[in-house]
Amino acid sequence: TLPQAVELKARALPFGNLLLLLLGVLMSIIGLVAGGHSGGGGGGPCFIATAAYGTPLAGDIDTLRAVRDEYLLTNVVGSAFVDAYYHVSPVIADVVAKSPVLAALVRILLVPVIFLGKVALAMPVLTALVGMSFGAAYMLIRRKARGRA
């Protein structure tokens, strides 16, 4: 017989906190791209951003809330994202709130998200046209790549 032929050990990931943070940011970006109604409308919590900025009163958080209310809370996909975010984000926010380095990293990662949110809120038609253009370009590139394979 082979002693200990199969042994499972629980090990902490070396970059576990960073991985958790990046997962949260990725979920946020996916939600913004997907477009969403959950019970969170009307200025509800933005846990990760609040932890990163240290206050729920930061102007950038207002932008994230407005994007959530205008785009994410208006469709089923967005509602599902917001629900998932509200389940996962408190844990991530706790980690971010305890680390000034992670808080700074989150603020940096949120810069393009907030910028795109401000553009989408200020010019929704232009944003939709640009998004559709990128989608069409992606489909054309993908179609050409399939033709070569």
GROMACS .gro file of N, CA and C in nm:
model
  447
    1THR      N    1   0.083  -0.120   0.000
    1THR     CA    2   0.000   0.000   0.000
    1THR      C    3   0.087   0.125   0.000
    2LEU      N    4   0.028   0.231  -0.047
    2LEU     CA    5   0.097   0.359  -0.048
    2LEU      C    6   0.042   0.448   0.063
    3PRO      N    7   0.119   0.465   0.168
    3PRO     CA    8   0.070   0.553   0.274
    3PRO      C    9   0.063   0.698   0.223
    4GLN      N   10  -0.043   0.760   0.256
    4GLN     CA   11  -0.065   0.900   0.219
    4GLN      C   12  -0.053   0.923   0.068
    5ALA      N   13  -0.107   0.830  -0.010
    5ALA     CA   14  -0.101   0.844  -0.155
    5ALA      C   15  -0.176   0.969  -0.200
    6VAL      N   16  -0.285   0.995  -0.135
    6VAL     CA   17  -0.361   1.115  -0.167
    6VAL      C   18  -0.383   1.190  -0.037
    7GLU      N   19  -0.331   1.307  -0.031
    7GLU     CA   20  -0.347   1.387   0.091
    7GLU      C   21  -0.384   1.528   0.051
    8LEU      N   22  -0.493   1.576   0.103
    8LEU     CA   23  -0.538   1.711   0.076
    8LEU      C   24  -0.503   1.801   0.193
    9LYS      N   25  -0.441   1.910   0.163
    9LYS     CA   26  -0.406   2.005   0.268
    9LYS      C   27  -0.464   2.141   0.231
   10ALA      N   28  -0.524   2.203   0.327
   10ALA     CA   29  -0.575   2.338   0.306
   10ALA      C   30  -0.460   2.435   0.327
   11ARG      N   31  -0.429   2.508   0.224
   11ARG     CA   32  -0.322   2.607   0.231
   11ARG      C   33  -0.376   2.741   0.191
   12ALA      N   34  -0.330   2.842   0.258
   12ALA     CA   35  -0.369   2.978   0.219
   12ALA      C   36  -0.295   3.015   0.092
   13LEU      N   37  -0.365   3.080   0.003
   13LEU     CA   38  -0.300   3.128  -0.118
   13LEU      C   39  -0.202   3.238  -0.082
   14PRO      N   40  -0.087   3.244  -0.146
   14PRO     CA   41   0.011   3.345  -0.110
   14PRO      C   42  -0.042   3.488  -0.130
   15PHE      N   43  -0.126   3.505  -0.228
   15PHE     CA   44  -0.182   3.637  -0.255
   15PHE      C   45  -0.333   3.633  -0.240
   16GLY      N   46  -0.381   3.564  -0.137
   16GLY     CA   47  -0.524   3.543  -0.118
   16GLY      C   48  -0.604   3.671  -0.108
   17ASN      N   49  -0.556   3.767  -0.028
   17ASN     CA   50  -0.629   3.893  -0.014
   17ASN      C   51  -0.632   3.970  -0.145
   18LEU      N   52  -0.522   3.973  -0.215
   18LEU     CA   53  -0.516   4.043  -0.342
   18LEU      C   54  -0.607   3.976  -0.444
   19LEU      N   55  -0.608   3.843  -0.444
   19LEU     CA   56  -0.695   3.769  -0.534
   19LEU      C   57  -0.842   3.799  -0.505
   20LEU      N   58  -0.877   3.805  -0.379
   20LEU     CA   59  -1.014   3.838  -0.338
   20LEU      C   60  -1.050   3.979  -0.383
   21LEU      N   61  -0.959   4.071  -0.366
   21LEU     CA   62  -0.982   4.209  -0.409
   21LEU      C   63  -1.001   4.217  -0.560
   22LEU      N   64  -0.913   4.153  -0.635
   22LEU     CA   65  -0.924   4.157  -0.780
   22LEU      C   66  -1.053   4.091  -0.828
   23LEU      N   67  -1.098   3.987  -0.759
   23LEU     CA   68  -1.225   3.925  -0.793
   23LEU      C   69  -1.339   4.025  -0.776
   24GLY      N   70  -1.337   4.098  -0.667
   24GLY     CA   71  -1.440   4.199  -0.644
   24GLY      C   72  -1.440   4.309  -0.748
   25VAL      N   73  -1.321   4.357  -0.783
   25VAL     CA   74  -1.311   4.460  -0.885
   25VAL      C   75  -1.358   4.406  -1.020
   26LEU      N   76  -1.318   4.283  -1.051
   26LEU     CA   77  -1.362   4.220  -1.175
   26LEU      C   78  -1.514   4.209  -1.180
   27MET      N   79  -1.575   4.169  -1.071
   27MET     CA   80  -1.721   4.162  -1.066
   27MET      C   81  -1.783   4.299  -1.089
   28SER      N   82  -1.722   4.402  -1.034
   28SER     CA   83  -1.775   4.537  -1.055
   28SER      C   84  -1.768   4.577  -1.201
   29ILE      N   85  -1.655   4.549  -1.264
   29ILE     CA   86  -1.639   4.586  -1.405
   29ILE      C   87  -1.735   4.506  -1.492
   30ILE      N   88  -1.749   4.376  -1.465
   30ILE     CA   89  -1.843   4.295  -1.541
   30ILE      C   90  -1.984   4.349  -1.526
   31GLY      N   91  -2.019   4.390  -1.407
   31GLY     CA   92  -2.152   4.446  -1.384
   31GLY      C   93  -2.175   4.573  -1.462
   32LEU      N   94  -2.072   4.658  -1.471
   32LEU     CA   95  -2.087   4.781  -1.547
   32LEU      C   96  -2.102   4.752  -1.695
   33VAL      N   97  -2.029   4.654  -1.743
   33VAL     CA   98  -2.038   4.618  -1.885
   33VAL      C   99  -2.172   4.551  -1.915
   34ALA      N  100  -2.219   4.465  -1.824
   34ALA     CA  101  -2.342   4.392  -1.848
   34ALA      C  102  -2.464   4.482  -1.843
   35GLY      N  103  -2.451   4.582  -1.782
   35GLY     CA  104  -2.557   4.675  -1.770
   35GLY      C  105  -2.639   4.654  -1.642
   36GLY      N  106  -2.804   4.683  -1.472
   36GLY     CA  107  -2.888   4.618  -1.387
   36GLY      C  108  -2.988   4.663  -1.295
   37HIS      N  109  -3.210   4.526  -1.161
   37HIS     CA  110  -3.280   4.584  -1.048
   37HIS      C  111  -3.271   4.488  -0.932
   38SER      N  112  -3.215   4.539  -0.835
   38SER     CA  113  -3.206   4.467  -0.711
   38SER      C  114  -3.265   4.556  -0.605
   39GLY      N  115  -3.265   4.513  -0.484
   39GLY     CA  116  -3.319   4.593  -0.377
   39GLY      C  117  -3.229   4.707  -0.337
   40GLY      N  118  -3.119   4.731  -0.406
   40GLY     CA  119  -3.021   4.826  -0.358
   40GLY      C  120  -3.033   4.965  -0.410
   41GLY      N  121  -3.137   5.004  -0.482
   41GLY     CA  122  -3.146   5.137  -0.539
   41GLY      C  123  -3.156   5.247  -0.436
   42GLY      N  124  -3.151   5.370  -0.484
   42GLY     CA  125  -3.170   5.483  -0.396
   42GLY      C  126  -3.054   5.514  -0.306
   43GLY      N  127  -2.932   5.499  -0.353
   43GLY     CA  128  -2.817   5.540  -0.274
   43GLY      C  129  -2.768   5.437  -0.175
   44GLY      N  130  -2.799   5.311  -0.195
   44GLY     CA  131  -2.756   5.205  -0.105
   44GLY      C  132  -2.605   5.187  -0.106
   45PRO      N  133  -2.558   5.084  -0.038
   45PRO     CA  134  -2.416   5.069  -0.015
   45PRO      C  135  -2.334   5.033  -0.139
   46CYS      N  136  -2.218   5.094  -0.146
   46CYS     CA  137  -2.113   5.055  -0.241
   46CYS      C  138  -1.996   5.015  -0.151
   47PHE      N  139  -2.001   4.893  -0.101
   47PHE     CA  140  -1.913   4.851   0.006
   47PHE      C  141  -1.764   4.868  -0.024
   48ILE      N  142  -1.720   4.817  -0.137
   48ILE     CA  143  -1.577   4.818  -0.168
   48ILE      C  144  -1.527   4.959  -0.189
   49ALA      N  145  -1.599   5.039  -0.267
   49ALA     CA  146  -1.557   5.177  -0.290
   49ALA      C  147  -1.559   5.257  -0.161
   50THR      N  148  -1.659   5.236  -0.077
   50THR     CA  149  -1.665   5.307   0.052
   50THR      C  150  -1.546   5.271   0.138
   51ALA      N  151  -1.508   5.143   0.140
   51ALA     CA  152  -1.390   5.102   0.216
   51ALA      C  153  -1.263   5.165   0.159
   52ALA      N  154  -1.256   5.174   0.027
   52ALA     CA  155  -1.136   5.230  -0.037
   52ALA      C  156  -1.124   5.380  -0.013
   53TYR      N  157  -1.235   5.451  -0.019
   53TYR     CA  158  -1.233   5.596   0.000
   53TYR      C  159  -1.242   5.637   0.146
   54GLY      N  160  -1.288   5.546   0.231
   54GLY     CA  161  -1.296   5.576   0.373
   54GLY      C  162  -1.422   5.650   0.414
   55THR      N  163  -1.508   5.681   0.320
   55THR     CA  164  -1.633   5.751   0.349
   55THR      C  165  -1.736   5.720   0.241
   56PRO      N  166  -1.863   5.708   0.278
   56PRO     CA  167  -1.967   5.687   0.176
   56PRO      C  168  -2.006   5.817   0.106
   57LEU      N  169  -1.947   5.929   0.147
   57LEU     CA  170  -1.983   6.059   0.092
   57LEU      C  171  -1.894   6.105  -0.023
   58ALA      N  172  -1.796   6.024  -0.062
   58ALA     CA  173  -1.706   6.062  -0.172
   58ALA      C  174  -1.785   6.077  -0.302
   59GLY      N  175  -1.752   6.179  -0.380
   59GLY     CA  176  -1.822   6.205  -0.506
   59GLY      C  177  -1.813   6.091  -0.604
   60ASP      N  178  -1.700   6.022  -0.607
   60ASP     CA  179  -1.685   5.910  -0.700
   60ASP      C  180  -1.781   5.797  -0.666
   61ILE      N  181  -1.812   5.781  -0.539
   61ILE     CA  182  -1.907   5.678  -0.498
   61ILE      C  183  -2.047   5.716  -0.547
   62ASP      N  184  -2.077   5.846  -0.548
   62ASP     CA  185  -2.206   5.890  -0.603
   62ASP      C  186  -2.216   5.853  -0.751
   63THR      N  187  -2.106   5.863  -0.823
   63THR     CA  188  -2.106   5.823  -0.964
   63THR      C  189  -2.135   5.674  -0.978
   64LEU      N  190  -2.070   5.592  -0.896
   64LEU     CA  191  -2.093   5.448  -0.901
   64LEU      C  192  -2.239   5.415  -0.868
   65ARG      N  193  -2.295   5.484  -0.769
   65ARG     CA  194  -2.436   5.461  -0.734
   65ARG      C  195  -2.528   5.499  -0.850
   66ALA      N  196  -2.497   5.612  -0.914
   66ALA     CA  197  -2.581   5.658  -1.026
   66ALA      C  198  -2.576   5.558  -1.140
   67VAL      N  199  -2.457   5.504  -1.170
   67VAL     CA  200  -2.445   5.403  -1.276
   67VAL      C  201  -2.525   5.279  -1.237
   68ARG      N  202  -2.513   5.238  -1.111
   68ARG     CA  203  -2.590   5.123  -1.065
   68ARG      C  204  -2.740   5.146  -1.084
   69ASP      N  205  -2.788   5.264  -1.042
   69ASP     CA  206  -2.931   5.292  -1.048
   69ASP      C  207  -2.981   5.310  -1.191
   70GLU      N  208  -2.900   5.372  -1.277
   70GLU     CA  209  -2.942   5.401  -1.414
   70GLU      C  210  -2.927   5.281  -1.508
   71TYR      N  211  -2.820   5.205  -1.490
   71TYR     CA  212  -2.788   5.099  -1.586
   71TYR      C  213  -2.798   4.958  -1.529
   72LEU      N  214  -2.749   4.938  -1.408
   72LEU     CA  215  -2.748   4.802  -1.353
   72LEU      C  216  -2.883   4.760  -1.299
   73LEU      N  217  -2.956   4.853  -1.242
   73LEU     CA  218  -3.083   4.817  -1.179
   73LEU      C  219  -3.201   4.824  -1.275
   74THR      N  220  -3.174   4.817  -1.403
   74THR     CA  221  -3.283   4.827  -1.501
   74THR      C  222  -3.300   4.701  -1.584
   75ASN      N  223  -3.226   4.595  -1.552
   75ASN     CA  224  -3.240   4.471  -1.627
   75ASN      C  225  -3.205   4.351  -1.540
   76VAL      N  226  -3.240   4.234  -1.587
   76VAL     CA  227  -3.223   4.112  -1.510
   76VAL      C  228  -3.076   4.078  -1.487
   77VAL      N  229  -2.994   4.095  -1.589
   77VAL     CA  230  -2.851   4.063  -1.576
   77VAL      C  231  -2.787   4.154  -1.472
   78GLY      N  232  -2.819   4.282  -1.480
   78GLY     CA  233  -2.765   4.377  -1.383
   78GLY      C  234  -2.813   4.349  -1.242
   79SER      N  235  -2.939   4.311  -1.228
   79SER     CA  236  -2.993   4.276  -1.096
   79SER      C  237  -2.919   4.158  -1.036
   80ALA      N  238  -2.893   4.058  -1.118
   80ALA     CA  239  -2.819   3.941  -1.071
   80ALA      C  240  -2.679   3.981  -1.027
   81PHE      N  241  -2.614   4.069  -1.105
   81PHE     CA  242  -2.482   4.115  -1.067
   81PHE      C  243  -2.486   4.190  -0.934
   82VAL      N  244  -2.582   4.282  -0.918
   82VAL     CA  245  -2.591   4.361  -0.795
   82VAL      C  246  -2.616   4.269  -0.676
   83ASP      N  247  -2.702   4.170  -0.692
   83ASP     CA  248  -2.727   4.075  -0.583
   83ASP      C  249  -2.600   4.000  -0.545
   84ALA      N  250  -2.527   3.953  -0.646
   84ALA     CA  251  -2.401   3.882  -0.619
   84ALA      C  252  -2.301   3.975  -0.552
   85TYR      N  253  -2.294   4.098  -0.600
   85TYR     CA  254  -2.202   4.197  -0.542
   85TYR      C  255  -2.235   4.219  -0.395
   86TYR      N  256  -2.364   4.234  -0.360
   86TYR     CA  257  -2.402   4.258  -0.222
   86TYR      C  258  -2.373   4.138  -0.132
   87HIS      N  259  -2.366   4.018  -0.188
   87HIS     CA  260  -2.330   3.900  -0.108
   87HIS      C  261  -2.179   3.890  -0.086
   88VAL      N  262  -2.102   3.923  -0.187
   88VAL     CA  263  -1.957   3.903  -0.183
   88VAL      C  264  -1.882   4.025  -0.130
   89SER      N  265  -1.927   4.143  -0.163
   89SER     CA  266  -1.848   4.263  -0.138
   89SER      C  267  -1.824   4.299   0.009
   90PRO      N  268  -1.912   4.269   0.105
   90PRO     CA  269  -1.878   4.305   0.243
   90PRO      C  270  -1.748   4.241   0.292
   91VAL      N  271  -1.725   4.116   0.253
   91VAL     CA  272  -1.601   4.048   0.294
   91VAL      C  273  -1.480   4.118   0.231
   92ILE      N  274  -1.491   4.150   0.104
   92ILE     CA  275  -1.381   4.217   0.034
   92ILE      C  276  -1.360   4.356   0.094
   93ALA      N  277  -1.468   4.426   0.123
   93ALA     CA  278  -1.458   4.560   0.181
   93ALA      C  279  -1.387   4.557   0.316
   94ASP      N  280  -1.411   4.455   0.396
   94ASP     CA  281  -1.342   4.443   0.525
   94ASP      C  282  -1.191   4.433   0.506
   95VAL      N  283  -1.149   4.354   0.407
   95VAL     CA  284  -1.007   4.339   0.378
   95VAL      C  285  -0.949   4.472   0.330
   96VAL      N  286  -1.021   4.539   0.240
   96VAL     CA  287  -0.974   4.667   0.185
   96VAL      C  288  -0.964   4.772   0.295
   97ALA      N  289  -1.063   4.777   0.383
   97ALA     CA  290  -1.065   4.878   0.489
   97ALA      C  291  -0.947   4.863   0.585
   98LYS      N  292  -0.895   4.742   0.599
   98LYS     CA  293  -0.785   4.718   0.692
   98LYS      C  294  -0.648   4.746   0.631
   99SER      N  295  -0.642   4.766   0.500
   99SER     CA  296  -0.513   4.782   0.434
   99SER      C  297  -0.509   4.910   0.351
  100PRO      N  298  -0.430   5.007   0.392
  100PRO     CA  299  -0.418   5.130   0.312
  100PRO      C  300  -0.365   5.104   0.171
  101VAL      N  301  -0.280   5.003   0.156
  101VAL     CA  302  -0.226   4.971   0.025
  101VAL      C  303  -0.336   4.918  -0.067
  102LEU      N  304  -0.418   4.827  -0.015
  102LEU     CA  305  -0.528   4.774  -0.096
  102LEU      C  306  -0.631   4.884  -0.126
  103ALA      N  307  -0.656   4.971  -0.029
  103ALA     CA  308  -0.750   5.082  -0.052
  103ALA      C  309  -0.700   5.171  -0.165
  104ALA      N  310  -0.572   5.200  -0.165
  104ALA     CA  311  -0.515   5.282  -0.273
  104ALA      C  312  -0.523   5.208  -0.406
  105LEU      N  313  -0.497   5.078  -0.406
  105LEU     CA  314  -0.505   4.999  -0.529
  105LEU      C  315  -0.648   4.998  -0.584
  106VAL      N  316  -0.746   4.983  -0.496
  106VAL     CA  317  -0.886   4.985  -0.540
  106VAL      C  318  -0.920   5.121  -0.600
  107ARG      N  319  -0.876   5.229  -0.535
  107ARG     CA  320  -0.904   5.363  -0.589
  107ARG      C  321  -0.843   5.378  -0.728
  108ILE      N  322  -0.724   5.326  -0.748
  108ILE     CA  323  -0.659   5.333  -0.879
  108ILE      C  324  -0.737   5.250  -0.981
  109LEU      N  325  -0.776   5.128  -0.943
  109LEU     CA  326  -0.851   5.041  -1.034
  109LEU      C  327  -0.989   5.098  -1.067
  110LEU      N  328  -1.045   5.176  -0.978
  110LEU     CA  329  -1.177   5.234  -1.003
  110LEU      C  330  -1.173   5.358  -1.092
  111VAL      N  331  -1.056   5.416  -1.114
  111VAL     CA  332  -1.047   5.538  -1.196
  111VAL      C  333  -1.111   5.518  -1.334
  112PRO      N  334  -1.072   5.415  -1.411
  112PRO     CA  335  -1.136   5.400  -1.543
  112PRO      C  336  -1.285   5.365  -1.533
  113VAL      N  337  -1.324   5.291  -1.431
  113VAL     CA  338  -1.465   5.255  -1.413
  113VAL      C  339  -1.547   5.381  -1.386
  114ILE      N  340  -1.496   5.467  -1.299
  114ILE     CA  341  -1.566   5.591  -1.266
  114ILE      C  342  -1.569   5.685  -1.387
  115PHE      N  343  -1.457   5.692  -1.460
  115PHE     CA  344  -1.454   5.775  -1.580
  115PHE      C  345  -1.559   5.729  -1.681
  116LEU      N  346  -1.562   5.600  -1.709
  116LEU     CA  347  -1.661   5.547  -1.803
  116LEU      C  348  -1.803   5.568  -1.751
  117GLY      N  349  -1.821   5.557  -1.620
  117GLY     CA  350  -1.952   5.582  -1.562
  117GLY      C  351  -1.996   5.726  -1.582
  118LYS      N  352  -1.904   5.820  -1.563
  118LYS     CA  353  -1.937   5.961  -1.582
  118LYS      C  354  -1.970   5.989  -1.728
  119VAL      N  355  -1.895   5.929  -1.819
  119VAL     CA  356  -1.923   5.947  -1.962
  119VAL      C  357  -2.059   5.888  -1.996
  120ALA      N  358  -2.086   5.768  -1.947
  120ALA     CA  359  -2.214   5.703  -1.976
  120ALA      C  360  -2.331   5.783  -1.920
  121LEU      N  361  -2.315   5.843  -1.803
  121LEU     CA  362  -2.422   5.923  -1.744
  121LEU      C  363  -2.442   6.055  -1.817
  122ALA      N  364  -2.331   6.113  -1.864
  122ALA     CA  365  -2.340   6.243  -1.932
  122ALA      C  366  -2.385   6.229  -2.077
  123MET      N  367  -2.341   6.122  -2.145
  123MET     CA  368  -2.370   6.104  -2.288
  123MET      C  369  -2.411   5.960  -2.315
  124PRO      N  370  -2.531   5.920  -2.273
  124PRO     CA  371  -2.569   5.779  -2.288
  124PRO      C  372  -2.578   5.733  -2.433
  125VAL      N  373  -2.624   5.818  -2.524
  125VAL     CA  374  -2.638   5.777  -2.664
  125VAL      C  375  -2.499   5.756  -2.725
  126LEU      N  376  -2.408   5.849  -2.703
  126LEU     CA  377  -2.273   5.834  -2.755
  126LEU      C  378  -2.206   5.710  -2.698
  127THR      N  379  -2.225   5.687  -2.569
  127THR     CA  380  -2.167   5.569  -2.505
  127THR      C  381  -2.221   5.441  -2.568
  128ALA      N  382  -2.351   5.438  -2.594
  128ALA     CA  383  -2.411   5.320  -2.657
  128ALA      C  384  -2.355   5.299  -2.797
  129LEU      N  385  -2.340   5.407  -2.873
  129LEU     CA  386  -2.285   5.394  -3.008
  129LEU      C  387  -2.141   5.344  -3.005
  130VAL      N  388  -2.060   5.396  -2.916
  130VAL     CA  389  -1.921   5.351  -2.904
  130VAL      C  390  -1.918   5.204  -2.863
  131GLY      N  391  -2.002   5.167  -2.766
  131GLY     CA  392  -2.008   5.027  -2.723
  131GLY      C  393  -2.048   4.934  -2.835
  132MET      N  394  -2.149   4.975  -2.913
  132MET     CA  395  -2.191   4.891  -3.026
  132MET      C  396  -2.082   4.883  -3.132
  133SER      N  397  -2.008   4.993  -3.151
  133SER     CA  398  -1.897   4.992  -3.248
  133SER      C  399  -1.789   4.893  -3.205
  134PHE      N  400  -1.754   4.896  -3.077
  134PHE     CA  401  -1.655   4.801  -3.027
  134PHE      C  402  -1.705   4.658  -3.040
  135GLY      N  403  -1.833   4.636  -3.012
  135GLY     CA  404  -1.891   4.503  -3.028
  135GLY      C  405  -1.887   4.455  -3.171
  136ALA      N  406  -1.921   4.543  -3.265
  136ALA     CA  407  -1.918   4.507  -3.406
  136ALA      C  408  -1.775   4.478  -3.451
  137ALA      N  409  -1.680   4.560  -3.407
  137ALA     CA  410  -1.540   4.538  -3.444
  137ALA      C  411  -1.491   4.404  -3.389
  138TYR      N  412  -1.529   4.373  -3.267
  138TYR     CA  413  -1.490   4.245  -3.208
  138TYR      C  414  -1.546   4.128  -3.289
  139MET      N  415  -1.673   4.140  -3.327
  139MET     CA  416  -1.735   4.032  -3.405
  139MET      C  417  -1.667   4.015  -3.539
  140LEU      N  418  -1.630   4.125  -3.606
  140LEU     CA  419  -1.560   4.116  -3.735
  140LEU      C  420  -1.423   4.052  -3.720
  141ILE      N  421  -1.350   4.093  -3.618
  141ILE     CA  422  -1.217   4.035  -3.595
  141ILE      C  423  -1.230   3.886  -3.565
  142ARG      N  424  -1.328   3.851  -3.485
  142ARG     CA  425  -1.348   3.710  -3.452
  142ARG      C  426  -1.386   3.629  -3.576
  143ARG      N  427  -1.471   3.686  -3.661
  143ARG     CA  428  -1.514   3.617  -3.783
  143ARG      C  429  -1.393   3.594  -3.874
  144LYS      N  430  -1.306   3.694  -3.888
  144LYS     CA  431  -1.187   3.679  -3.970
  144LYS      C  432  -1.093   3.574  -3.913
  145ALA      N  433  -1.080   3.571  -3.781
  145ALA     CA  434  -0.994   3.472  -3.717
  145ALA      C  435  -1.046   3.330  -3.739
  146ARG      N  436  -1.176   3.311  -3.738
  146ARG     CA  437  -1.233   3.179  -3.764
  146ARG      C  438  -1.213   3.137  -3.908
  147GLY      N  439  -1.214   3.234  -3.999
  147GLY     CA  440  -1.194   3.203  -4.141
  147GLY      C  441  -1.053   3.154  -4.168
  148ARG      N  442  -0.957   3.200  -4.090
  148ARG     CA  443  -0.817   3.159  -4.109
  148ARG      C  444  -0.791   3.022  -4.047
  149ALA      N  445  -0.866   2.984  -3.946
  149ALA     CA  446  -0.837   2.858  -3.875
  149ALA      C  447  -0.879   2.737  -3.951
   0.00000   0.00000   0.00000
